[in-house]
Short mmCIF file of C-alpha atoms and ligand atoms in Angstrom, two decimals:
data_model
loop_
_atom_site.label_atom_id
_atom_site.label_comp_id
_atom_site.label_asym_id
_atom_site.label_seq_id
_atom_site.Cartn_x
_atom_site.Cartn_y
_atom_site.Cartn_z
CA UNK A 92 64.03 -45.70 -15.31
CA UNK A 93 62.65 -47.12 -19.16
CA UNK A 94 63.35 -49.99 -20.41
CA UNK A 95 62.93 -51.51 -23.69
CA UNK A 96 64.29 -54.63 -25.22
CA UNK A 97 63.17 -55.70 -28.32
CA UNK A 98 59.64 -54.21 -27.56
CA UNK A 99 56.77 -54.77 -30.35
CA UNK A 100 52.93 -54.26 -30.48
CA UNK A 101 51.25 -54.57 -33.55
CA UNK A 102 47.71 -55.25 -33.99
CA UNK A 103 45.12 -57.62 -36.47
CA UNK A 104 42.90 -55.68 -38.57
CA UNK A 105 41.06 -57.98 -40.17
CA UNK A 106 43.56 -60.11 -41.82
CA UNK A 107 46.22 -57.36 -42.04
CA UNK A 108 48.72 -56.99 -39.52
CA UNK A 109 50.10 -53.79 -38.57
CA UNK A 110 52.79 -53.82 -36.86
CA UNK A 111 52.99 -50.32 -34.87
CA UNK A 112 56.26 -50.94 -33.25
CA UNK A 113 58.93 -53.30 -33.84
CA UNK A 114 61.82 -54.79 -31.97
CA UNK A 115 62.59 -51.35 -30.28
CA UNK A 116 65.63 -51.97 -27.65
CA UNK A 117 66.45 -48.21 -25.56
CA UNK A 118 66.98 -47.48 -21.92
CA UNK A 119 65.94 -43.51 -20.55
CA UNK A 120 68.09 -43.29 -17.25
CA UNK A 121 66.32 -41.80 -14.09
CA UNK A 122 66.53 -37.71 -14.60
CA UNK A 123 66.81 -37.56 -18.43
CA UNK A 124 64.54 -35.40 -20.36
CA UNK A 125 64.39 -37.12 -24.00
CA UNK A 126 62.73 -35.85 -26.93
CA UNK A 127 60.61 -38.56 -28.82
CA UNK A 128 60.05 -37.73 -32.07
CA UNK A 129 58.73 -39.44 -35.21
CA UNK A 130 56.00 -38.98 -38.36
CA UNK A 131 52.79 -39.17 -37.89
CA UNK A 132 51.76 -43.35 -37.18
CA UNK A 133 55.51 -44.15 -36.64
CA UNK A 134 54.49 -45.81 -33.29
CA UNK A 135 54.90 -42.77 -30.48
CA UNK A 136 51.95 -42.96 -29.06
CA UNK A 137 52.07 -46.98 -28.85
CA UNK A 138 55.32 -46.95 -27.30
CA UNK A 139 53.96 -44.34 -24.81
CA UNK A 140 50.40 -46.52 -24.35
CA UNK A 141 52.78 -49.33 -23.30
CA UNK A 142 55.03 -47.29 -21.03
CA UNK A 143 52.08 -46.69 -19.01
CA UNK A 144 50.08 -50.08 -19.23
CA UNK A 145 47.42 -49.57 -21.67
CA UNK A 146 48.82 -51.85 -23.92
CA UNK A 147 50.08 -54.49 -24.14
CA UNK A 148 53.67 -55.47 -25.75
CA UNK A 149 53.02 -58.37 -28.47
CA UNK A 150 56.57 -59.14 -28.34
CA UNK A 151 60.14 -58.06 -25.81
CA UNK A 152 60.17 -56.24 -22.83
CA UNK A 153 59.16 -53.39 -21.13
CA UNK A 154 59.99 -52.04 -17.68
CA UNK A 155 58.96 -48.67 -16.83
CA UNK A 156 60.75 -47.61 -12.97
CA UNK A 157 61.52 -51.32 -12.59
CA UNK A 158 57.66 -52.80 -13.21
CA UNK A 159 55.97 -54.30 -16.10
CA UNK A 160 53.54 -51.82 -16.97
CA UNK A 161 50.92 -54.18 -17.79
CA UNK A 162 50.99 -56.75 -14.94
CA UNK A 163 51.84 -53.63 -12.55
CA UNK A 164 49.88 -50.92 -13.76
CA UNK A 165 48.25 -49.97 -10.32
CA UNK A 166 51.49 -50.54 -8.65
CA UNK A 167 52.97 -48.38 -11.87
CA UNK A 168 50.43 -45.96 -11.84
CA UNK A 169 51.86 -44.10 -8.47
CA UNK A 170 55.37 -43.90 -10.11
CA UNK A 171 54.67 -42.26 -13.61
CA UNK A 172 52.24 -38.97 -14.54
CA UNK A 173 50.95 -39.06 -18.11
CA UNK A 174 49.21 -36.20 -20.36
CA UNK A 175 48.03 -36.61 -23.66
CA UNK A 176 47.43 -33.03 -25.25
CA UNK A 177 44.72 -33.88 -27.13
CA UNK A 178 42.65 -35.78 -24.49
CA UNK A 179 42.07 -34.72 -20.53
CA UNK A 180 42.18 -36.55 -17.86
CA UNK A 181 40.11 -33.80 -15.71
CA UNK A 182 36.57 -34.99 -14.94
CA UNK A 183 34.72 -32.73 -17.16
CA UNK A 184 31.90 -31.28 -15.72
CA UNK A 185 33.49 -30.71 -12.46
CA UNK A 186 35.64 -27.93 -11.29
CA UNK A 187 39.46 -28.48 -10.99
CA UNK A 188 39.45 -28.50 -7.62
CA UNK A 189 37.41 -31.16 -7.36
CA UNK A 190 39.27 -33.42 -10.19
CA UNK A 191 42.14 -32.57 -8.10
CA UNK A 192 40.70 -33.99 -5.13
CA UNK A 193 39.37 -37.28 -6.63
CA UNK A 194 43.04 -37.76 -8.15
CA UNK A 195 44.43 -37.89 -3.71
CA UNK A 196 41.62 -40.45 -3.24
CA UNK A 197 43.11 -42.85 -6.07
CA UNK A 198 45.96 -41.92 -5.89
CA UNK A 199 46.21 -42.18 -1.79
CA UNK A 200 47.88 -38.99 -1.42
CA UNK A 201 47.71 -37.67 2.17
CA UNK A 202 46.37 -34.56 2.96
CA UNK A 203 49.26 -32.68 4.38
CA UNK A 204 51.40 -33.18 1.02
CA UNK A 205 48.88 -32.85 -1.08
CA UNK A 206 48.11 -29.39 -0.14
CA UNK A 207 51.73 -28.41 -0.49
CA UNK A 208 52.01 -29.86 -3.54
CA UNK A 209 49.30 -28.87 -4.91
CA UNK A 210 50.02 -25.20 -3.38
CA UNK A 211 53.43 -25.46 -5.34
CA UNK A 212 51.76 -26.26 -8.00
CA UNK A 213 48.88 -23.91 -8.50
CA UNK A 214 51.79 -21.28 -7.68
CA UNK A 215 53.95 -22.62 -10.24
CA UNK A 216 51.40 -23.17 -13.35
CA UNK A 217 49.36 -20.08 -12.20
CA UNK A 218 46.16 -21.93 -12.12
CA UNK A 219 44.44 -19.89 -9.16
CA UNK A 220 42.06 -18.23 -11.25
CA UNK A 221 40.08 -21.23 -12.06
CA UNK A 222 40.35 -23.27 -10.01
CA UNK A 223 36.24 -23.61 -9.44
CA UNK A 224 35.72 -23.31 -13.06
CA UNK A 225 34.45 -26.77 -14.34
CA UNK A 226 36.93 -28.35 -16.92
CA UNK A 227 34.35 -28.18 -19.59
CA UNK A 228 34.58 -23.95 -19.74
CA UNK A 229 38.64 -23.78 -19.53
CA UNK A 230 40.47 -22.31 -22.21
CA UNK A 231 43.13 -24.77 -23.91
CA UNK A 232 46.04 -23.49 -21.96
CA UNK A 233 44.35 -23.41 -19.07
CA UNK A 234 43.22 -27.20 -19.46
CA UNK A 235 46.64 -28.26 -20.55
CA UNK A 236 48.17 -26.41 -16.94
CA UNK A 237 45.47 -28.58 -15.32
CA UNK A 238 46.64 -31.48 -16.68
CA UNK A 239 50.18 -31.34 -16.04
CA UNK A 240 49.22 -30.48 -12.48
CA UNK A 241 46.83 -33.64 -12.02
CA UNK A 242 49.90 -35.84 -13.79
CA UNK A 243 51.97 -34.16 -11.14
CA UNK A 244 49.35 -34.24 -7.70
CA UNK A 245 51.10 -37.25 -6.72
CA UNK A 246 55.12 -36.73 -7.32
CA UNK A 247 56.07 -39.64 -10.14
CA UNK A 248 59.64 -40.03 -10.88
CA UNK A 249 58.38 -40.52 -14.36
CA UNK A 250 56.55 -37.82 -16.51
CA UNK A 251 55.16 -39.49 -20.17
CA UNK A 252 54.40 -36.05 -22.28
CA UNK A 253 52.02 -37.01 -25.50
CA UNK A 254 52.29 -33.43 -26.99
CA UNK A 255 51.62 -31.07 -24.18
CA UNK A 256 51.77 -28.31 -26.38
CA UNK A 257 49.29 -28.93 -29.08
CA UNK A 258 47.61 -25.56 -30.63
CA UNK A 259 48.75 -23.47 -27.37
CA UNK A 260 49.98 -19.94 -28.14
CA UNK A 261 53.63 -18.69 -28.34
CA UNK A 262 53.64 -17.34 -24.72
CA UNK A 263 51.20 -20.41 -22.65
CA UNK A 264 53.87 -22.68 -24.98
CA UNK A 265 56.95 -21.14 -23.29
CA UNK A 266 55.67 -20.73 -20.15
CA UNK A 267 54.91 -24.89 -20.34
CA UNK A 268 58.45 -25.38 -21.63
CA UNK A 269 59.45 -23.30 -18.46
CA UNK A 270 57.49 -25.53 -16.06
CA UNK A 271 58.65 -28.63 -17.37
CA UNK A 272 62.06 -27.42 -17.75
CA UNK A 273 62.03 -26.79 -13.85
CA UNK A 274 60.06 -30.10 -12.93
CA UNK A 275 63.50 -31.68 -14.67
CA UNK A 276 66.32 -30.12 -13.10
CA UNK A 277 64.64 -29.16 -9.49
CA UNK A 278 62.74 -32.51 -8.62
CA UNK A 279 64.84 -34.79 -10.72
CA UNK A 280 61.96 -36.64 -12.72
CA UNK A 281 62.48 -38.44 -15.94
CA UNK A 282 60.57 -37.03 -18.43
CA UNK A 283 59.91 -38.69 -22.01
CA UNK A 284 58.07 -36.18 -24.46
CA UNK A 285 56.63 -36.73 -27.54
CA UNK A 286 55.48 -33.65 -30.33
CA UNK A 287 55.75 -32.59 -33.15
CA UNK A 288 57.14 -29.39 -32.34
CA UNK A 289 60.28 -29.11 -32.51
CA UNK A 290 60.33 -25.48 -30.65
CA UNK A 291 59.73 -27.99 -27.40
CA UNK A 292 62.96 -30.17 -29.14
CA UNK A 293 64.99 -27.17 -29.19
CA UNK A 294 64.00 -25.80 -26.04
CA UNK A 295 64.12 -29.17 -23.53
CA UNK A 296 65.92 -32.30 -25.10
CA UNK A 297 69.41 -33.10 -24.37
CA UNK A 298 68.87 -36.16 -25.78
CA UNK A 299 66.90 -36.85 -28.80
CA UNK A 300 65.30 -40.72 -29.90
CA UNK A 301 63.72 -40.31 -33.50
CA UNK A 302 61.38 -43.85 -34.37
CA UNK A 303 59.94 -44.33 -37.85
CA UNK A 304 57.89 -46.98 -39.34
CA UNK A 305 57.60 -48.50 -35.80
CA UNK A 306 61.49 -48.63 -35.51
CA UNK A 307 64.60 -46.82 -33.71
CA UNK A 308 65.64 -44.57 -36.34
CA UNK A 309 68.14 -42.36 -34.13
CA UNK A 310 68.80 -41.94 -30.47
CA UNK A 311 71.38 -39.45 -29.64
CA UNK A 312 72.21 -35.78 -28.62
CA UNK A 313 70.28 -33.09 -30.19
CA UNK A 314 73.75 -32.44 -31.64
CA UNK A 315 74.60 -35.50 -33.11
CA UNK A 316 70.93 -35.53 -34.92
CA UNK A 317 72.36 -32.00 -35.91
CA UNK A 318 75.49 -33.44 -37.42
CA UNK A 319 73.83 -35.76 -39.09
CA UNK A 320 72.79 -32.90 -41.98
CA UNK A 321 74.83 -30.56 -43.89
CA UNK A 322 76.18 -27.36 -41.57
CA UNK A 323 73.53 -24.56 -41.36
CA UNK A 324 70.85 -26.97 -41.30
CA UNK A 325 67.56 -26.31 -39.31
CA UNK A 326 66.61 -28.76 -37.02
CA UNK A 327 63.04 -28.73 -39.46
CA UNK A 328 65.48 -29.26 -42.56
CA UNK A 329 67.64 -32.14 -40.32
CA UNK A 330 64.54 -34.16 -38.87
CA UNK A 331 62.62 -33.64 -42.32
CA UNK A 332 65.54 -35.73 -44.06
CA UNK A 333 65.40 -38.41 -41.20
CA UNK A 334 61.68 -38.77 -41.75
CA UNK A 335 62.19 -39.30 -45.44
CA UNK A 336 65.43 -41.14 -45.10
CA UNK A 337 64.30 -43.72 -42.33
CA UNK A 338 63.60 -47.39 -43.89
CA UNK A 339 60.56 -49.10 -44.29
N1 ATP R 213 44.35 -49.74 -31.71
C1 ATP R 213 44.90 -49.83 -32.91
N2 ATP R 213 44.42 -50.70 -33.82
C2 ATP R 213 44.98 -50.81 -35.04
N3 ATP R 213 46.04 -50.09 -35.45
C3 ATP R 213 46.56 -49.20 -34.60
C4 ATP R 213 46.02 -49.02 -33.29
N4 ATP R 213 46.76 -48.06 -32.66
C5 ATP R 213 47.70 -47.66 -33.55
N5 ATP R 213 47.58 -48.35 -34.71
C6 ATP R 213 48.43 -48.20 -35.90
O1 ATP R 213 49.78 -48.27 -35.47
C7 ATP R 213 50.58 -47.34 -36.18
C8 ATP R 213 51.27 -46.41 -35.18
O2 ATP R 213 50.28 -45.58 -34.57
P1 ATP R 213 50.62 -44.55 -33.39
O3 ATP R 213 49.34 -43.95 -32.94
O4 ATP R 213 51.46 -45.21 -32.38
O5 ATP R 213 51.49 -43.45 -34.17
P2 ATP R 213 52.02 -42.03 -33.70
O6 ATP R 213 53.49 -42.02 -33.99
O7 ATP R 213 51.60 -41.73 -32.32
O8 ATP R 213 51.29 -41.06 -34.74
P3 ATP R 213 50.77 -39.52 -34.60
O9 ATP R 213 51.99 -38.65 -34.65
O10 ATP R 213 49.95 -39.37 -35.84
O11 ATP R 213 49.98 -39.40 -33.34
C9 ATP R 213 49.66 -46.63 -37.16
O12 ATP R 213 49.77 -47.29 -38.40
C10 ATP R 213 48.29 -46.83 -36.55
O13 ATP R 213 47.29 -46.86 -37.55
#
């Protein structure tokens, strides 16, 4: 369902290159849910910008549900939902409803399914109560439900998850790890999720890929990253060793 091979994007700053991501080869088959983990600047959130067509790749391959993502991004665009914690993608100033709305129009969802879905939906992330509250006045949980619902609207077999649960409280965390667990295992999409909290690791990934300094540092089970520290090891104590560890 992902594809890499030998993707890079790095980027001229004046006359300093940086190169964000290097040479990174891994496939994510369809109905995995992989943890993506890495340092802050290791390159997750430029991998994930050219999973979904924003960027560019400067060098390899990438094929996200069997499309470039940056000749096919329209195309793409009705095959993968993305949400970026720390950014919306609800129209501000308008209620939820109505972003909800404007996402059928572009994303040419009929009517019919999408008032099932979003029925299911509302249901499932318990977003009734404000519904006609504009974004702009929703609490952080509430925005982040409203986002995974408008990455949702239109049924991608691929979720992209940029921390989705950035500064949300113990209980609106777990009830997102719920939701997510169940968009997995009951509808069969791929999901790829990125944070840096590893409560979300613990909780969701089967499957763990670690990147540093732009680079594959690990990609296995969450219990061969385990084994990969002394017995009795936290997963904090086990990734905090791989961040140090990783070369430059
Ligand atoms: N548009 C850009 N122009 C120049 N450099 C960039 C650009 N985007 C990212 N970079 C650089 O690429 C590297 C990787 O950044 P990226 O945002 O992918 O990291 P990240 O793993 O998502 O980090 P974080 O966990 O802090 O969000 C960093 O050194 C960053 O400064």
């Amino acid at each position: 369902m992902i594809e890499l091979d030998g993707a890079g994007r790095s980027f001229k700053i004046k006359r300093r290159v940086v190169h964000a991501v290097r040479d990174l080869s891994f496939t994510v088959s369809a109905g995995e849910f992989v943890g993506y983990l890495g340092p802050n600047g290791a390159g997750k959130s430029t991998t994930i910008k050219m999973l979904c067509g924003i960027l560019t790749p400067t060098s390899g391959q990438v094929r996200v549900a069997g499309l470039d993502p940056s000749r096919r991004r329209t195309t793409l665009a009705r095959r993968i939902g993305v949400v970026f914690g720390q950014r919306t993608t609800l129209w501000w100033d308008l209620p939820l409803a109505d972003s909800f709305e404007l996402i059928r129009h572009l994303y040419k969802v009929d009517r019919a399914t999408f008032r099932s879905r979003l029925g299911e939906l509302t249901e499932t992330l318990d977003l009734g109560g404000f519904m006609r509250t504009p974004v702009r006045q929703l609490s952080l949980g509430q925005r982040m439900r409203g986002d995974l619902a408008a990455a949702l609207l239109h049924a991608p077999d691929v979720l992209v998850l940029d921390e989705p649960t950035i500064g949300l409280d113990v209980v609106s965390k777990a009830s997102i790890r719920d939701f997510l667990q169940r968009v997995n295992a009951e509808q069969g999409t791929t999901v790829l999720l990125t944070t840096h909290d590893l409560g979300d690791i613990e909780r969701l990934c089967r499957r763990v890929m670690l990147i540093d300094h732009g680079r594959l540092a690990f990609d296995g089970t969450l219990d061969d990253l385990m084994a990969t520290a002394p017995e009795q090891s936290s997963l904090e104590e086990v990734v905090t060793r791989l961040y140090t560890a990783a070369p430059q």
